[in-house]
XYZ file of C-alpha atoms in Angstrom:
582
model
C 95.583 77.285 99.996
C 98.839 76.272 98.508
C 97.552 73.934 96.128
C 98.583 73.401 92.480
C 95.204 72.550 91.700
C 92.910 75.473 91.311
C 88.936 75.411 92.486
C 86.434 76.423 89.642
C 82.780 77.180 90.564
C 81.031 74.606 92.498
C 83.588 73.557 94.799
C 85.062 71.316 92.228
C 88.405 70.777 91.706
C 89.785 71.351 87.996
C 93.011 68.979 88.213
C 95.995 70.554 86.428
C 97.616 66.804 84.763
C 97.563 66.044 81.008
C 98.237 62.685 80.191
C 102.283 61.197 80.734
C 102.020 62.952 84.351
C 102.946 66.842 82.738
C 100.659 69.389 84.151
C 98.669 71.737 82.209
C 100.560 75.082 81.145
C 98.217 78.068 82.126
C 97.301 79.304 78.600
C 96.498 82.827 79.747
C 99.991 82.928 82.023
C 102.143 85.856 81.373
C 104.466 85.075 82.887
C 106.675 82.744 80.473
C 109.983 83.786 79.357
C 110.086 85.561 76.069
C 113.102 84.204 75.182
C 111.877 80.776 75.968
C 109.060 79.212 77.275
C 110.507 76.390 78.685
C 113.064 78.549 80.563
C 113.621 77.061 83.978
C 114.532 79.556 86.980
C 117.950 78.803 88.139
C 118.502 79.004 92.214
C 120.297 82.152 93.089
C 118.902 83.871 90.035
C 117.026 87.182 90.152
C 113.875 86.781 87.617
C 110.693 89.662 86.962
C 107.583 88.966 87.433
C 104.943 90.210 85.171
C 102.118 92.357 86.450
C 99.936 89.745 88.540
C 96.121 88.890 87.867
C 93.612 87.326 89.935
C 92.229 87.272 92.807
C 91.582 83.680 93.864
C 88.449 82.144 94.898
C 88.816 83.394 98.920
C 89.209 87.216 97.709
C 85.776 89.277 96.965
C 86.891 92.473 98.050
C 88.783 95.063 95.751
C 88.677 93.472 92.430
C 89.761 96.370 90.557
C 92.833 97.291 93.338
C 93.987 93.708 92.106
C 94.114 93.707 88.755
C 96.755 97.020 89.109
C 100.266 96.052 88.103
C 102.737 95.753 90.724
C 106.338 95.520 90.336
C 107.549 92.481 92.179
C 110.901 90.327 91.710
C 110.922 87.444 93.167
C 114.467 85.310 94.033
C 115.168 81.832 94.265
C 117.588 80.854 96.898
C 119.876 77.332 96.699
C 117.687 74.444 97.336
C 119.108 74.189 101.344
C 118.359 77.717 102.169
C 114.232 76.722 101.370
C 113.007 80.032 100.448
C 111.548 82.440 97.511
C 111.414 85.860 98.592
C 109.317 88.345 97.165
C 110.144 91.576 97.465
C 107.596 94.318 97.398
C 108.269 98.277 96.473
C 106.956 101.056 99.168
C 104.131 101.708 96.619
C 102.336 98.088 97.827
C 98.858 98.347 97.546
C 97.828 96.925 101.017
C 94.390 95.290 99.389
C 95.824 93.001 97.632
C 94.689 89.516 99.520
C 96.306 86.803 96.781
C 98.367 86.889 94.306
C 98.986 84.077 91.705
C 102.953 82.823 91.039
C 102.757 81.568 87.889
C 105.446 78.832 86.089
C 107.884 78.812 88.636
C 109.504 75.716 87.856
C 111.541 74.006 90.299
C 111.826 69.944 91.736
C 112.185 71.961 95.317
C 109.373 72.019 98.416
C 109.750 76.118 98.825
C 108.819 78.381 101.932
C 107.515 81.225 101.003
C 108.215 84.852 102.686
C 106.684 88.436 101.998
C 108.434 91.167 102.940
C 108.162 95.024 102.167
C 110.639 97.688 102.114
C 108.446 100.503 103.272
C 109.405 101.540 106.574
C 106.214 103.741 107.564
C 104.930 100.613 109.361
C 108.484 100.060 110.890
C 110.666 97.714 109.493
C 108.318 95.751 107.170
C 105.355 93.453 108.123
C 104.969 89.808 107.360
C 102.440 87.997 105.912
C 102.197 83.763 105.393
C 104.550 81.696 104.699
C 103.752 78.303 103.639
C 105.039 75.245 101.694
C 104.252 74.927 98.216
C 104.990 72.309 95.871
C 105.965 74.770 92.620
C 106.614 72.122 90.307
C 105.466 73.811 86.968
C 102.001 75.059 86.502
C 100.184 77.418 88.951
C 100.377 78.122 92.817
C 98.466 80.797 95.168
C 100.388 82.793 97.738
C 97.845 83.648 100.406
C 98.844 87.312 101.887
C 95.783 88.131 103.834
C 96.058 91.918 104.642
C 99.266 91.755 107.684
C 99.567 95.446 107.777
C 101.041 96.421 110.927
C 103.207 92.996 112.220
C 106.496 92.967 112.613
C 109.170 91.296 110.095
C 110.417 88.020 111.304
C 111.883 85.021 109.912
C 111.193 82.503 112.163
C 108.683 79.287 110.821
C 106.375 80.455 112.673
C 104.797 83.525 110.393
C 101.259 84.676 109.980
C 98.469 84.079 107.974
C 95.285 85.650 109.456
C 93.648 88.964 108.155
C 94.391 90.480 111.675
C 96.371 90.349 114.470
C 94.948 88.069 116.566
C 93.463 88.312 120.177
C 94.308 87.050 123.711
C 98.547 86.399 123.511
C 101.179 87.656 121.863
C 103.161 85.067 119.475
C 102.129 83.044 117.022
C 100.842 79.277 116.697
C 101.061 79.004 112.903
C 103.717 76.589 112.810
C 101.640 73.844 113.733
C 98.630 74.294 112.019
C 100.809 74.862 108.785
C 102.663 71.400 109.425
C 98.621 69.929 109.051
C 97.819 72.167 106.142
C 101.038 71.191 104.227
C 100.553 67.289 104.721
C 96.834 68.086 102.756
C 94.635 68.057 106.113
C 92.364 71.078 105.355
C 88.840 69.647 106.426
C 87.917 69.476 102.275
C 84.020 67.961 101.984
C 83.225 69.020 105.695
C 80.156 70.684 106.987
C 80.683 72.988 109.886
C 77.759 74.950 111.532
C 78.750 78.051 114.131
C 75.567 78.710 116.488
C 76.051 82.125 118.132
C 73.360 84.892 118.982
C 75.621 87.807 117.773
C 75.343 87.127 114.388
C 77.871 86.735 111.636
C 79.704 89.297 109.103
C 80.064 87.207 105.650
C 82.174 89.725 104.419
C 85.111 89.478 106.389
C 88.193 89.088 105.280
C 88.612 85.664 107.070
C 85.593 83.858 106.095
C 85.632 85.270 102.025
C 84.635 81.947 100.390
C 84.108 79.781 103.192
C 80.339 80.618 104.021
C 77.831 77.588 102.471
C 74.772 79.175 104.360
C 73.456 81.848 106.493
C 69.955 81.296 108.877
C 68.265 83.329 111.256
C 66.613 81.811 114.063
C 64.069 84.468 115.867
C 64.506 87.894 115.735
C 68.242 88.459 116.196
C 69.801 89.338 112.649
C 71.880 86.556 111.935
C 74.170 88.886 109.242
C 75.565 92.466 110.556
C 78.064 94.504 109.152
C 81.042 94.281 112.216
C 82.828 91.618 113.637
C 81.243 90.089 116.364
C 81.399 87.090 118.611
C 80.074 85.179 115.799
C 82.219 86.631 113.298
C 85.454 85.649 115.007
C 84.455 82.324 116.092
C 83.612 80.822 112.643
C 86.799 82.710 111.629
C 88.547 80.446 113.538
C 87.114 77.359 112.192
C 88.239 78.586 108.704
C 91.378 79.274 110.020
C 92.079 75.812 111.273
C 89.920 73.764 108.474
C 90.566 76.092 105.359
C 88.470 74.480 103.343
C 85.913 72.936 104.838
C 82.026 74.837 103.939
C 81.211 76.976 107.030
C 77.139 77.375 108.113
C 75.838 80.395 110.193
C 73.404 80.859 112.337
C 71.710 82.924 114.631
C 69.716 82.325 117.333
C 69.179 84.340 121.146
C 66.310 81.676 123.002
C 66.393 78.391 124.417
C 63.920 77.503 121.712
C 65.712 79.163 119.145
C 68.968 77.271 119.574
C 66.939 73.588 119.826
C 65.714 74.978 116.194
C 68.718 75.632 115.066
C 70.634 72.392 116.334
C 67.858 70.837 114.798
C 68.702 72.324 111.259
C 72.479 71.340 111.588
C 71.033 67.594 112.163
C 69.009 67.394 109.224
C 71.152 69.513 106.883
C 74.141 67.341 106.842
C 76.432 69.103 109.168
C 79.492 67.342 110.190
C 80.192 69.386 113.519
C 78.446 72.053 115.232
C 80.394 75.149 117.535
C 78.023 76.156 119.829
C 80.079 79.023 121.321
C 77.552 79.804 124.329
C 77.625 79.461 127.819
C 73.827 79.246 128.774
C 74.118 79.822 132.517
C 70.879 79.529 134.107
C 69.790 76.565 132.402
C 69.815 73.464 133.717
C 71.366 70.400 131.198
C 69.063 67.656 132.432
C 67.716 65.101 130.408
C 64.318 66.905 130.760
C 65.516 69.916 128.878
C 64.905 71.131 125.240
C 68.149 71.920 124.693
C 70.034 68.754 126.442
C 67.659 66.862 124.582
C 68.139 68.793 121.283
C 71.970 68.416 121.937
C 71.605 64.814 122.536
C 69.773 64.101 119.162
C 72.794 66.173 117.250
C 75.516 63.441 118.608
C 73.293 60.499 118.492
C 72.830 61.500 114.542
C 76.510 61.609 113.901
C 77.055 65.073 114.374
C 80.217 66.447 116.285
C 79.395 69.070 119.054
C 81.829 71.294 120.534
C 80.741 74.024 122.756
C 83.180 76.091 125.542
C 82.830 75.608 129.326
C 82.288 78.946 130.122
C 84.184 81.849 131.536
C 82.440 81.923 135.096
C 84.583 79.515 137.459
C 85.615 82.546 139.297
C 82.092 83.807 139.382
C 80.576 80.315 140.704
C 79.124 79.791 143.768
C 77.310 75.890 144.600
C 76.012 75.008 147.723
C 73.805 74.104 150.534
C 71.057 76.929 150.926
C 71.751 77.053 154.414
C 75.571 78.874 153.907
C 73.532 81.680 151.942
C 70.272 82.295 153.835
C 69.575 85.919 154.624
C 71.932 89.166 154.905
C 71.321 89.657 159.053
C 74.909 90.537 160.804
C 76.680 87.452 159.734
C 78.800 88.656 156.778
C 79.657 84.632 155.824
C 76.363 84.699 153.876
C 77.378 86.958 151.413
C 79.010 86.389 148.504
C 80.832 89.391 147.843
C 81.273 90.976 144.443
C 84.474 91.930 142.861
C 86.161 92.463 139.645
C 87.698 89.891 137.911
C 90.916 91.246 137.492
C 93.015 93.883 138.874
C 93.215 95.321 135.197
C 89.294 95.257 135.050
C 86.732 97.595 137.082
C 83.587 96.658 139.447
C 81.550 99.405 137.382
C 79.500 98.023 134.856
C 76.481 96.000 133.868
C 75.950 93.037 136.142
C 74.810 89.440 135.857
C 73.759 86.894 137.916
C 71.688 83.238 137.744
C 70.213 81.546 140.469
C 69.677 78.059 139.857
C 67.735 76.013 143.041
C 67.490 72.476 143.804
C 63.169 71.731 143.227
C 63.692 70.187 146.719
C 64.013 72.687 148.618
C 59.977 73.367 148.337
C 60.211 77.084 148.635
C 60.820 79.950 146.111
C 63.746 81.974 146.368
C 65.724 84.749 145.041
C 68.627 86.263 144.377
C 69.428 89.842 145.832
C 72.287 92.401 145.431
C 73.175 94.731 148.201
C 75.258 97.611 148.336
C 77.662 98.339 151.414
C 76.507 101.839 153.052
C 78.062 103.626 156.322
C 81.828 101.548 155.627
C 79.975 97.973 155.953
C 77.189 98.913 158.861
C 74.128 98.140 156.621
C 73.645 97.281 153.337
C 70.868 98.102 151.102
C 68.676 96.295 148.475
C 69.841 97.246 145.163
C 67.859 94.723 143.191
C 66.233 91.061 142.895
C 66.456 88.211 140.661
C 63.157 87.499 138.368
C 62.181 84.382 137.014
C 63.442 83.776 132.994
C 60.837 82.165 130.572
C 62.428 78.564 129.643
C 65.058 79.373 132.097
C 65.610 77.231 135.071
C 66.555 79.928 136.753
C 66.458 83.387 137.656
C 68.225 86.448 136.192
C 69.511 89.224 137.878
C 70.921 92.362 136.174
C 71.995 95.495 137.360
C 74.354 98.943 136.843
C 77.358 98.549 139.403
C 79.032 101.996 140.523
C 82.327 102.185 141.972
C 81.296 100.590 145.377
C 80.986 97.296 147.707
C 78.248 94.873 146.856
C 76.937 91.533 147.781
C 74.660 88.630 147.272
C 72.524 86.943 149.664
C 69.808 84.456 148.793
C 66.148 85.490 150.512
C 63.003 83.730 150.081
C 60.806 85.244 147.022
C 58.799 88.541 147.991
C 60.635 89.229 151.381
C 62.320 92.628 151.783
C 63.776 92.040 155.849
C 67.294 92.234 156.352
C 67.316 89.093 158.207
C 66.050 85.532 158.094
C 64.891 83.809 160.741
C 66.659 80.769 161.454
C 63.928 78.552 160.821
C 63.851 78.928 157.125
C 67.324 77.804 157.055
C 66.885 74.984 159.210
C 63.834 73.934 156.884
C 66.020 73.440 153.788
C 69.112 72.771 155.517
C 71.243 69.418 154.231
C 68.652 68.461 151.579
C 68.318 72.142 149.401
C 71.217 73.262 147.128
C 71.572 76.570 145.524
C 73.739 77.521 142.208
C 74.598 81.439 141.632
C 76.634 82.319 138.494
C 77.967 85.538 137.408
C 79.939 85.559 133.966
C 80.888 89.275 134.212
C 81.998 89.380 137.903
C 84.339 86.875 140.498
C 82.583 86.300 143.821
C 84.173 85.978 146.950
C 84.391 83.100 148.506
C 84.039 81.241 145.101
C 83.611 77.839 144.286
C 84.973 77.024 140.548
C 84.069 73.089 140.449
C 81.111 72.439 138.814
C 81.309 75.795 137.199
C 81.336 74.114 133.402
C 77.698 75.638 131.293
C 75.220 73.945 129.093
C 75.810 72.486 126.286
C 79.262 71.883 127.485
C 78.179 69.842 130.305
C 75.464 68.055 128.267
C 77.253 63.946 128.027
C 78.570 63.633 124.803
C 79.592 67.089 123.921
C 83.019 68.168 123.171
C 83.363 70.537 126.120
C 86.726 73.096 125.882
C 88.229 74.830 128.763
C 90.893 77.572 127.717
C 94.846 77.774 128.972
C 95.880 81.250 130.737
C 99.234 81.287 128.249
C 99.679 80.714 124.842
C 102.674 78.163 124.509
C 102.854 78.735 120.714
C 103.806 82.606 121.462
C 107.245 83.051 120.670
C 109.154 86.943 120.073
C 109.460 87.994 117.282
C 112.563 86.320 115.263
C 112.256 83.108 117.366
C 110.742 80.096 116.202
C 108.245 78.204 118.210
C 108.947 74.367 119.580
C 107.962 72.021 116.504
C 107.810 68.857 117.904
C 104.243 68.844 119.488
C 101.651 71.589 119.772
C 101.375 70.115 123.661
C 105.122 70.384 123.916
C 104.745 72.912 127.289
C 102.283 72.665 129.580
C 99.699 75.708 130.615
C 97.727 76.561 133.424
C 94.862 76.313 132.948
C 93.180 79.907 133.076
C 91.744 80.556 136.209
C 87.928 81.732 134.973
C 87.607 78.508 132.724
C 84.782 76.540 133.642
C 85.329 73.467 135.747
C 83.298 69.862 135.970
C 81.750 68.070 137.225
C 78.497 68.152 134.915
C 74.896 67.648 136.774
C 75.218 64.079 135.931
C 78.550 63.555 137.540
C 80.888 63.329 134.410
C 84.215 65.458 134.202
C 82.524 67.720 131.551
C 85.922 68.919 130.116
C 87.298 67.147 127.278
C 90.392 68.996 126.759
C 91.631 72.830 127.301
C 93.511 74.776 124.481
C 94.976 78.264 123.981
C 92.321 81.184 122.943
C 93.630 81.537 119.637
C 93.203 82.450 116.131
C 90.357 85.154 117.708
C 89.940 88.209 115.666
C 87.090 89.766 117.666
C 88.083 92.657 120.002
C 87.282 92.385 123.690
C 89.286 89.300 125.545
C 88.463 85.994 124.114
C 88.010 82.832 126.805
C 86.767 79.519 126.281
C 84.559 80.422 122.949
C 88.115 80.947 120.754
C 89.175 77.852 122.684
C 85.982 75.719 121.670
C 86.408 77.597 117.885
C 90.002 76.480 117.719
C 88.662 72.468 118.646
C 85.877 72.646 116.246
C 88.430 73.413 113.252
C 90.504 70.235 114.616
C 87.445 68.107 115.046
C 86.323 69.055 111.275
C 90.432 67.933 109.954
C 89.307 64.665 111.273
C 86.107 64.913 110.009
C 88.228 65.862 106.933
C 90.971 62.691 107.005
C 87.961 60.045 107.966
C 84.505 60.849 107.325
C 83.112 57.229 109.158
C 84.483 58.582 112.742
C 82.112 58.776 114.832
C 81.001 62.189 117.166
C 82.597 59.478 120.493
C 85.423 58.607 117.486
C 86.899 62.282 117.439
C 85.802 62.909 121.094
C 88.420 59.759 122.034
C 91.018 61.275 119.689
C 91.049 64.680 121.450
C 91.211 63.236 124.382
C 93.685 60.787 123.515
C 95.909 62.794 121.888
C 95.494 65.656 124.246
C 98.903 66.645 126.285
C 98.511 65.963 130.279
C 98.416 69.438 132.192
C 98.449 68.997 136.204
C 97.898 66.402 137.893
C 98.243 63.354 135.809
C 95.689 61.862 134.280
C 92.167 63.579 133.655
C 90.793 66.184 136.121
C 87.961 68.189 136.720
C 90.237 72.182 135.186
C 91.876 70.698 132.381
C 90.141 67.101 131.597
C 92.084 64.985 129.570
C 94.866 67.786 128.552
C 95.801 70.265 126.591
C 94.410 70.047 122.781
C 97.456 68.806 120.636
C 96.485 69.609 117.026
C 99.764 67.477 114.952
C 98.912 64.579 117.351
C 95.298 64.717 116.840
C 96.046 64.237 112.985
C 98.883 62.116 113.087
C 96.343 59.708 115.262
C 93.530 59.304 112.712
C 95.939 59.126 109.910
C 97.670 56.183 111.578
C 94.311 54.470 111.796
């Protein structure tokens, strides 16, 4: 952060006033004139900067790289043009993740740029640029390791550790406006719930972790960047400093233990970035009741929709019974793009409506002789705390489908009785995440916890409107300024219950993870904006900063709220500006 306070141990703030308003002179700074210490630098003027020491709290990595003296000038610019440029020799030591400016002295509100002249990476890269309020005493330039993006001097610059995953473009302008007005999500508690696990040490979340638990048997710290890893780096992203809590989990069980810990350790909001297909959110669940007790504590949960409207199949029993010669029963298999393949691992749920008084399953066929017959491949089995069945399997480069049987029959046909036994009172659910079917049905598509009442449930947009090329700076007025489609594998409502499940949609982004982020880097990039107004008013409520998503949320579609998009596209300057203006 940009602040000209600087954090000691603790989390406390050491306040850099003495008495009369002046504030404190760094004692060890090096960086004072030897002519004169009270020398102020004139705009336009070229001035040296001593070799520079830190790192800063956020920077564990390469100590020793950053204590080596670099050979940086730095140049002030007339007060209209806004900017100090640093300007940094071929021989940059790419490790360096802060650097301290110390006793610049000047009554302006600067933008910052870093540029380098070594061309080996192409014209330069650029790293943040933020506001800083120099005025005497000591300010941190974040520079976050941008090796390998492209110069540009638009307002809309940079400041992750990475490029980041699922557009091109940038959406820092926004999120800077909130950082620069002091909205950082300072005092909040945010807990990221993923069965991955979590990689401390990245570059992203250096200073940010408060606590690490394991829940089960599925290491909750690993050594890459997973799932986890890039979700929680989003939260810091978006809420700088609030504390971030990790923790792993991989059952039904596991997760109601470790929702249970966020509501008795204090934790302001919880990202649940799961989509637990094959589990039904009823009140008479573990986990919808474990959610439940979470938001009725005061804690804020925000959890994605899912990435399986295209894979989403709901409907009478009767439309799927048996595989005999009418191909309408089968719900054929494809991939989910043209850019992705049908080979792969497979995976299905079948959810069934208790009603329906008989047991069923879920098989997968495979086309033989062009489409003639088709051939069992495998069956659904039964999931422990599940309520419903799994079905996994190794797709070749081939035609497949899915028909529903009743359990422990191996016919290629159903007699027509059994679907006139169920038919207009039994309803079937299949989901696949990593395939579309065909015909699909998307509504009603949205996962637990999303769809649990209460929860802040996030669908993502298929564009980014914050990309912009680079040299072009992105619309300022409202981070909802364009509308988006909404992407076309986001999960849909309704919820079991009836309600429109989906709060608001927003772009996949900051996502650091490889591998195409969806709804989870949508739901990580609401969770950072729920804990900034966590941050600006600690009495809202979870239904408080639920209203003010929604609220604030720009209207995509149809207007008003709908089942793809619910109340609009997440508007992160409005969402601030709202609570502020409380």
């Amino acid at each position: 952060m940009l602040d000209s306070d600087r954090r000691v141990r603790g989390g406390r703030r050491r306040r850099g006033r003495l008495r009369g308003g002046r504030r404190r002179e760094d004692r060890g700074s090096e960086c004072r004139s030897q002519n004169d210490e009270r020398e102020q630098y004139r705009p336009g003027a070229t001035h040296p900067l001593p070799p520079l020491v830190g790192p800063s709290r956020r920077s564990t990595a390469r100590s020793t790289a950053l204590q080596r003296p670099f050979a940086l000038i730095w140049r002030a610019y007339r007060p209209t043009d806004e900017c100090i440029r640093l300007r940094i020799p071929d021989n940059f030591e790419s490790g360096l993740r802060y650097l301290w400016i110390r006793e610049i002295q000047t009554s302006a509100d600067w933008s910052i740029d870093v540029v380098t002249s070594d061309r080996r990476d192409g014209p330069g890269f650029r790293v943040s640029r933020r506001r800083a309020l120099t005025v005497g005493g000591a300010a941190a330039l974040s520079v976050l390791s941008a090796r390998g993006l492209s110069v540009a001097t638009s307002s809309a610059n940079r400041s992750d550790d990475r490029p980041e995953r699922g557009a091109p473009g940038d959406d820092a302008d926004p999120i800077r406006r909130v950082h620069d007005a002091g909205v950082t999500g300072s005092g909040v508690r945010v807990a990221v719930l993923d069965p991955t696990g979590f990689d401390p040490t990245h570059a992203a979340l250096a200073g940010a972790v408060a606590d690490i638990r394991q829940f089960g048997a599925e290491r909750a710290v690993v050594d890459r960047t997973t799932h986890g890893t890039a979700a929680a780096a989003s939260v810091a992203r978006l809420a700088p400093d609030a504390r971030v809590l990790l923790a792993s989990f991989r059952t039904p069980e596991e997760f109601v233990a470790a929702i249970d810990w966020c509501r008795t350790g204090d934790v302001d909001v919880v990202l649940a970035p799961v989509a637990a297909h094959g589990t039904a959110a009823t009140p008479q669940s573990d986990v919808y009741r474990a959610t439940r007790r979470a938001i009725d504590s005061g804690t804020v949960v925000v959890a994605p929709t899912g990435n399986a409207a295209l894979g989403h199949w709901r409907g009478p029993y009767a439309a799927l019974a048996g595989d005999g010669p009418d191909s309408r029963r089968r719900l054929r298999i494809t991939a989910l793009s043209a850019a992705d393949s049908l080979s792969g691992r497979f995976l299905a749920w079948l959810v069934t409506n208790p009603s329906l008084g008989v047991d069923l399953t879920l098989a997968l066929l495979r086309a033989v002789d062009g489409g003639e017959r088709w051939n069992l491949v495998a069956v659904s089995q039964p999931v422990a705390s599940r309520a419903g069945q799994r079905l996994v399997a190794d797709l070749s480069d081939a035609e497949y489908a899915l028909v529903v049987r009743p359990a422990g029959r191996t016919s290629s046909f159903s007699p027509s009785a059994e679907r006139d036994s169920a038919a207009g009172t039994g309803r079937v659910e299949v989901t696949t995440p990593t395939h579309a079917l065909s015909p699909a049905r998307p509504l009603g598509s949205i996962a637990a916890p999303a769809s649990v009442p209460g929860v802040v449930g996030v669908g993502v947009t298929e564009t980014d409107r914050d990309a912009a090329p680079p040299g072009h700076a992105t619309a300022t007025a409202s981070d909802a300024a364009l509308p988006d489609p909404v992407s076309p594998y986001s999960g849909r409502g309704p919820t079991p219950q009836g309600g429109v499940g989906v709060d608001v949609v927003a772009p996949p982004r900051p996502w650091v993870a490889d591998g195409r982020p969806g709804t989870s880097a949508a739901a990580a990039r609401a969770a950072g904006v729920a804990a900034l107004l966590r941050g600006i008013d600690p009495a809202l409520s979870p239904r408080d900063v639920t209203e003010v998503l929604r609220r604030s949320a720009g209207d995509l579609g149809r207007s008003g709220r709908d089942l793809s998009s619910g109340w609009g596209r997440l508007d992160v300057v409005a969402a601030v500006q709202r609570v502020r203006a409380r």
